Amino acid sequence: MLKKIFLASDHGGYRLKELVKDFLNKQKQPIEDLGCFSLDAVDYPDYAKLLSDKLKNDLNSQGILFCGTGIGISMAANRYSHIRAALCTTAEMASKSRKHNNANVLALGGRIITDTLATDIVYEFLNTDFEAGRHSLRVNKI
Ligand code: RB5
């Protein structure tokens, strides 16, 4: 069974979250949208926390966070010790974040990347496995 993907954004990432949600729905990927649910201004740390709480109860699940740049929401998420959030602007970064860093959260900037690039990054992130081996030693030092 496909693992569940949790999605969360602030207002700056809302539009891209909705686009990625449609992309994942078309792929029949199980998702849970934790908000926000409009363009009204909200605080990105609140949404990073909502998603981090969900992943704590299901350490095999993954998350995708969105804000305007992806910076604030990834900083907030990485305050939680079970989160390894990777802010990615290329598909190569998404691939490496899985292979080398075992990232369990992808962060995207809704005002930074194009829609096509975003779906390419998401696809790469969700379809790449951790290589473990020497990378496990390093990830365990974080
Ligand atoms: C909100 O205007 C914006 O600051 C936020 O979405 C994000 O880019 C912060 O890092």
PDB file of C-alpha atoms and ligand atoms in Angstrom:
ATOM      1  CA  MET A   1       0.000   0.000   0.000  1.00  0.00           C
ATOM      2  CA  LEU A   2       1.171   3.510  -0.756  1.00  0.00           C
ATOM      3  CA  LYS A   3       2.179   5.467   2.318  1.00  0.00           C
ATOM      4  CA  LYS A   4       0.151   8.529   3.224  1.00  0.00           C
ATOM      5  CA  ILE A   5       1.502  11.937   2.273  1.00  0.00           C
ATOM      6  CA  PHE A   6       0.601  14.849   4.550  1.00  0.00           C
ATOM      7  CA  LEU A   7       0.400  18.311   2.977  1.00  0.00           C
ATOM      8  CA  ALA A   8       0.458  21.670   4.769  1.00  0.00           C
ATOM      9  CA  SER A   9       1.069  25.270   3.753  1.00  0.00           C
ATOM     10  CA  ASP A  10       0.716  28.865   4.772  1.00  0.00           C
ATOM     11  CA  HIS A  11      -1.011  31.381   2.483  1.00  0.00           C
ATOM     12  CA  GLY A  12       2.202  31.899   0.478  1.00  0.00           C
ATOM     13  CA  GLY A  13       2.237  28.220  -0.425  1.00  0.00           C
ATOM     14  CA  TYR A  14      -1.512  27.652  -0.641  1.00  0.00           C
ATOM     15  CA  ARG A  15      -1.823  27.867  -4.437  1.00  0.00           C
ATOM     16  CA  LEU A  16       1.052  25.425  -5.037  1.00  0.00           C
ATOM     17  CA  LYS A  17      -0.293  23.065  -2.358  1.00  0.00           C
ATOM     18  CA  GLU A  18      -3.609  22.887  -4.220  1.00  0.00           C
ATOM     19  CA  LEU A  19      -1.794  22.174  -7.494  1.00  0.00           C
ATOM     20  CA  VAL A  20       0.345  19.425  -5.939  1.00  0.00           C
ATOM     21  CA  LYS A  21      -2.766  17.996  -4.251  1.00  0.00           C
ATOM     22  CA  ASP A  22      -4.456  17.644  -7.667  1.00  0.00           C
ATOM     23  CA  PHE A  23      -1.291  16.036  -9.062  1.00  0.00           C
ATOM     24  CA  LEU A  24      -1.193  13.465  -6.239  1.00  0.00           C
ATOM     25  CA  ASN A  25      -4.936  12.793  -6.418  1.00  0.00           C
ATOM     26  CA  LYS A  26      -4.595  11.980 -10.121  1.00  0.00           C
ATOM     27  CA  GLN A  27      -1.930   9.436  -9.175  1.00  0.00           C
ATOM     28  CA  LYS A  28      -4.293   7.898  -6.588  1.00  0.00           C
ATOM     29  CA  GLN A  29      -1.751   8.755  -3.901  1.00  0.00           C
ATOM     30  CA  PRO A  30      -3.291   8.737  -0.393  1.00  0.00           C
ATOM     31  CA  ILE A  31      -2.981  12.232   1.041  1.00  0.00           C
ATOM     32  CA  GLU A  32      -4.197  14.272   3.978  1.00  0.00           C
ATOM     33  CA  ASP A  33      -4.397  18.039   3.587  1.00  0.00           C
ATOM     34  CA  LEU A  34      -3.773  19.795   6.908  1.00  0.00           C
ATOM     35  CA  GLY A  35      -4.420  23.298   5.566  1.00  0.00           C
ATOM     36  CA  CYS A  36      -4.353  26.159   5.208  1.00  0.00           C
ATOM     37  CA  PHE A  37      -7.550  26.271   3.201  1.00  0.00           C
ATOM     38  CA  SER A  38      -7.588  29.815   1.787  1.00  0.00           C
ATOM     39  CA  LEU A  39      -5.323  32.722   0.892  1.00  0.00           C
ATOM     40  CA  ASP A  40      -5.992  34.398   4.264  1.00  0.00           C
ATOM     41  CA  ALA A  41      -2.729  35.130   6.071  1.00  0.00           C
ATOM     42  CA  VAL A  42      -1.620  32.504   8.617  1.00  0.00           C
ATOM     43  CA  ASP A  43       1.664  31.723  10.391  1.00  0.00           C
ATOM     44  CA  TYR A  44       3.829  29.030   8.759  1.00  0.00           C
ATOM     45  CA  PRO A  45       5.206  27.600  12.075  1.00  0.00           C
ATOM     46  CA  ASP A  46       1.664  26.522  13.007  1.00  0.00           C
ATOM     47  CA  TYR A  47       1.393  24.435   9.836  1.00  0.00           C
ATOM     48  CA  ALA A  48       4.891  22.994  10.224  1.00  0.00           C
ATOM     49  CA  LYS A  49       3.807  21.832  13.690  1.00  0.00           C
ATOM     50  CA  LEU A  50       0.550  20.278  12.443  1.00  0.00           C
ATOM     51  CA  LEU A  51       2.474  18.210   9.907  1.00  0.00           C
ATOM     52  CA  SER A  52       5.278  17.337  12.330  1.00  0.00           C
ATOM     53  CA  ASP A  53       2.716  16.043  14.844  1.00  0.00           C
ATOM     54  CA  LYS A  54       1.183  13.779  12.194  1.00  0.00           C
ATOM     55  CA  LEU A  55       4.549  12.319  11.212  1.00  0.00           C
ATOM     56  CA  LYS A  56       5.375  11.616  14.852  1.00  0.00           C
ATOM     57  CA  ASN A  57       2.442   9.193  14.982  1.00  0.00           C
ATOM     58  CA  ASP A  58       3.407   7.549  11.709  1.00  0.00           C
ATOM     59  CA  LEU A  59       7.163   7.571  11.197  1.00  0.00           C
ATOM     60  CA  ASN A  60       6.841   5.853   7.802  1.00  0.00           C
ATOM     61  CA  SER A  61       4.714   8.593   6.316  1.00  0.00           C
ATOM     62  CA  GLN A  62       6.076  11.615   4.486  1.00  0.00           C
ATOM     63  CA  GLY A  63       5.109  15.254   4.210  1.00  0.00           C
ATOM     64  CA  ILE A  64       5.213  18.148   1.804  1.00  0.00           C
ATOM     65  CA  LEU A  65       5.289  21.688   3.182  1.00  0.00           C
ATOM     66  CA  PHE A  66       4.765  24.911   1.263  1.00  0.00           C
ATOM     67  CA  CYS A  67       5.258  28.582   2.051  1.00  0.00           C
ATOM     68  CA  GLY A  68       6.201  31.550  -0.119  1.00  0.00           C
ATOM     69  CA  THR A  69       9.873  30.631  -0.339  1.00  0.00           C
ATOM     70  CA  GLY A  70       9.882  27.259   1.427  1.00  0.00           C
ATOM     71  CA  ILE A  71      12.444  28.717   3.826  1.00  0.00           C
ATOM     72  CA  GLY A  72      10.390  29.596   6.893  1.00  0.00           C
ATOM     73  CA  ILE A  73       8.297  26.451   6.925  1.00  0.00           C
ATOM     74  CA  SER A  74      11.348  24.187   6.458  1.00  0.00           C
ATOM     75  CA  MET A  75      13.205  26.009   9.254  1.00  0.00           C
ATOM     76  CA  ALA A  76      10.210  25.540  11.551  1.00  0.00           C
ATOM     77  CA  ALA A  77       9.773  21.853  10.675  1.00  0.00           C
ATOM     78  CA  ASN A  78      13.444  21.082  11.227  1.00  0.00           C
ATOM     79  CA  ARG A  79      13.107  22.178  14.868  1.00  0.00           C
ATOM     80  CA  TYR A  80      11.394  18.796  15.493  1.00  0.00           C
ATOM     81  CA  SER A  81      13.892  15.997  15.989  1.00  0.00           C
ATOM     82  CA  HIS A  82      11.989  13.403  13.940  1.00  0.00           C
ATOM     83  CA  ILE A  83      11.793  15.709  10.909  1.00  0.00           C
ATOM     84  CA  ARG A  84      14.355  15.948   8.129  1.00  0.00           C
ATOM     85  CA  ALA A  85      12.870  18.598   5.863  1.00  0.00           C
ATOM     86  CA  ALA A  86      14.591  19.370   2.556  1.00  0.00           C
ATOM     87  CA  LEU A  87      13.913  22.630   0.747  1.00  0.00           C
ATOM     88  CA  CYS A  88      14.339  21.715  -2.915  1.00  0.00           C
ATOM     89  CA  THR A  89      14.421  23.841  -6.055  1.00  0.00           C
ATOM     90  CA  THR A  90      15.502  21.116  -8.493  1.00  0.00           C
ATOM     91  CA  ALA A  91      14.541  17.484  -9.093  1.00  0.00           C
ATOM     92  CA  GLU A  92      18.196  16.564  -8.489  1.00  0.00           C
ATOM     93  CA  MET A  93      18.024  18.057  -4.990  1.00  0.00           C
ATOM     94  CA  ALA A  94      14.834  16.091  -4.310  1.00  0.00           C
ATOM     95  CA  SER A  95      16.477  12.872  -5.446  1.00  0.00           C
ATOM     96  CA  LYS A  96      19.602  13.466  -3.350  1.00  0.00           C
ATOM     97  CA  SER A  97      17.538  14.492  -0.321  1.00  0.00           C
ATOM     98  CA  ARG A  98      16.030  11.006  -0.364  1.00  0.00           C
ATOM     99  CA  LYS A  99      19.097   8.975  -1.398  1.00  0.00           C
ATOM    100  CA  HIS A 100      21.594  10.675   0.912  1.00  0.00           C
ATOM    101  CA  ASN A 101      19.604  12.429   3.652  1.00  0.00           C
ATOM    102  CA  ASN A 102      16.532  10.205   4.021  1.00  0.00           C
ATOM    103  CA  ALA A 103      14.426  13.365   4.037  1.00  0.00           C
ATOM    104  CA  ASN A 104      10.911  12.654   5.258  1.00  0.00           C
ATOM    105  CA  VAL A 105       9.573  16.093   4.397  1.00  0.00           C
ATOM    106  CA  LEU A 106       9.876  18.053   1.159  1.00  0.00           C
ATOM    107  CA  ALA A 107       9.570  21.845   1.359  1.00  0.00           C
ATOM    108  CA  LEU A 108       8.634  23.938  -1.665  1.00  0.00           C
ATOM    109  CA  GLY A 109       8.429  27.676  -2.296  1.00  0.00           C
ATOM    110  CA  GLY A 110       5.127  28.590  -3.906  1.00  0.00           C
ATOM    111  CA  ARG A 111       6.476  31.933  -5.067  1.00  0.00           C
ATOM    112  CA  ILE A 112       9.805  30.541  -6.268  1.00  0.00           C
ATOM    113  CA  ILE A 113       9.388  27.568  -8.593  1.00  0.00           C
ATOM    114  CA  THR A 114       7.183  26.903 -11.628  1.00  0.00           C
ATOM    115  CA  ASP A 115       4.269  24.473 -11.438  1.00  0.00           C
ATOM    116  CA  THR A 116       5.948  21.985 -13.786  1.00  0.00           C
ATOM    117  CA  LEU A 117       9.154  22.039 -11.797  1.00  0.00           C
ATOM    118  CA  ALA A 118       7.175  21.550  -8.584  1.00  0.00           C
ATOM    119  CA  THR A 119       5.471  18.389  -9.841  1.00  0.00           C
ATOM    120  CA  ASP A 120       8.806  17.077 -11.185  1.00  0.00           C
ATOM    121  CA  ILE A 121      10.368  17.653  -7.750  1.00  0.00           C
ATOM    122  CA  VAL A 122       7.444  15.981  -5.965  1.00  0.00           C
ATOM    123  CA  TYR A 123       7.568  12.959  -8.298  1.00  0.00           C
ATOM    124  CA  GLU A 124      11.309  12.536  -7.722  1.00  0.00           C
ATOM    125  CA  PHE A 125      10.973  12.903  -3.957  1.00  0.00           C
ATOM    126  CA  LEU A 126       8.198  10.318  -3.664  1.00  0.00           C
ATOM    127  CA  ASN A 127       9.813   7.799  -5.999  1.00  0.00           C
ATOM    128  CA  THR A 128      13.368   7.752  -4.685  1.00  0.00           C
ATOM    129  CA  ASP A 129      14.577   5.530  -1.843  1.00  0.00           C
ATOM    130  CA  PHE A 130      17.188   6.161   0.838  1.00  0.00           C
ATOM    131  CA  GLU A 131      20.474   4.465  -0.088  1.00  0.00           C
ATOM    132  CA  ALA A 132      21.364   3.789   3.568  1.00  0.00           C
ATOM    133  CA  GLY A 133      24.923   2.380   3.935  1.00  0.00           C
ATOM    134  CA  ARG A 134      27.424   5.175   4.618  1.00  0.00           C
ATOM    135  CA  HIS A 135      24.587   7.695   4.519  1.00  0.00           C
ATOM    136  CA  SER A 136      22.930   6.107   7.563  1.00  0.00           C
ATOM    137  CA  LEU A 137      25.983   6.911   9.686  1.00  0.00           C
ATOM    138  CA  ARG A 138      25.751  10.559   8.679  1.00  0.00           C
ATOM    139  CA  VAL A 139      22.011  10.900   9.050  1.00  0.00           C
ATOM    140  CA  ASN A 140      22.263   9.331  12.501  1.00  0.00           C
ATOM    141  CA  LYS A 141      24.694  12.093  13.500  1.00  0.00           C
ATOM    142  CA  ILE A 142      22.094  14.792  12.840  1.00  0.00           C
TER     143      ILE A 142
HETATM  144  C1  RB5 B   1       4.515  34.943   3.985  1.00  0.00           C
HETATM  145  O1  RB5 B   1       4.344  36.203   3.437  1.00  0.00           O
HETATM  146  C2  RB5 B   1       5.945  34.467   3.757  1.00  0.00           C
HETATM  147  O2  RB5 B   1       6.813  35.159   4.606  1.00  0.00           O
HETATM  148  C3  RB5 B   1       6.038  32.982   3.986  1.00  0.00           C
HETATM  149  O3  RB5 B   1       5.176  32.320   3.123  1.00  0.00           O
HETATM  150  C4  RB5 B   1       7.387  32.344   3.772  1.00  0.00           C
HETATM  151  O4  RB5 B   1       7.933  32.701   2.533  1.00  0.00           O
HETATM  152  C5  RB5 B   1       8.365  32.467   4.877  1.00  0.00           C
HETATM  153  O5  RB5 B   1       9.487  31.925   4.834  1.00  0.00           O
END
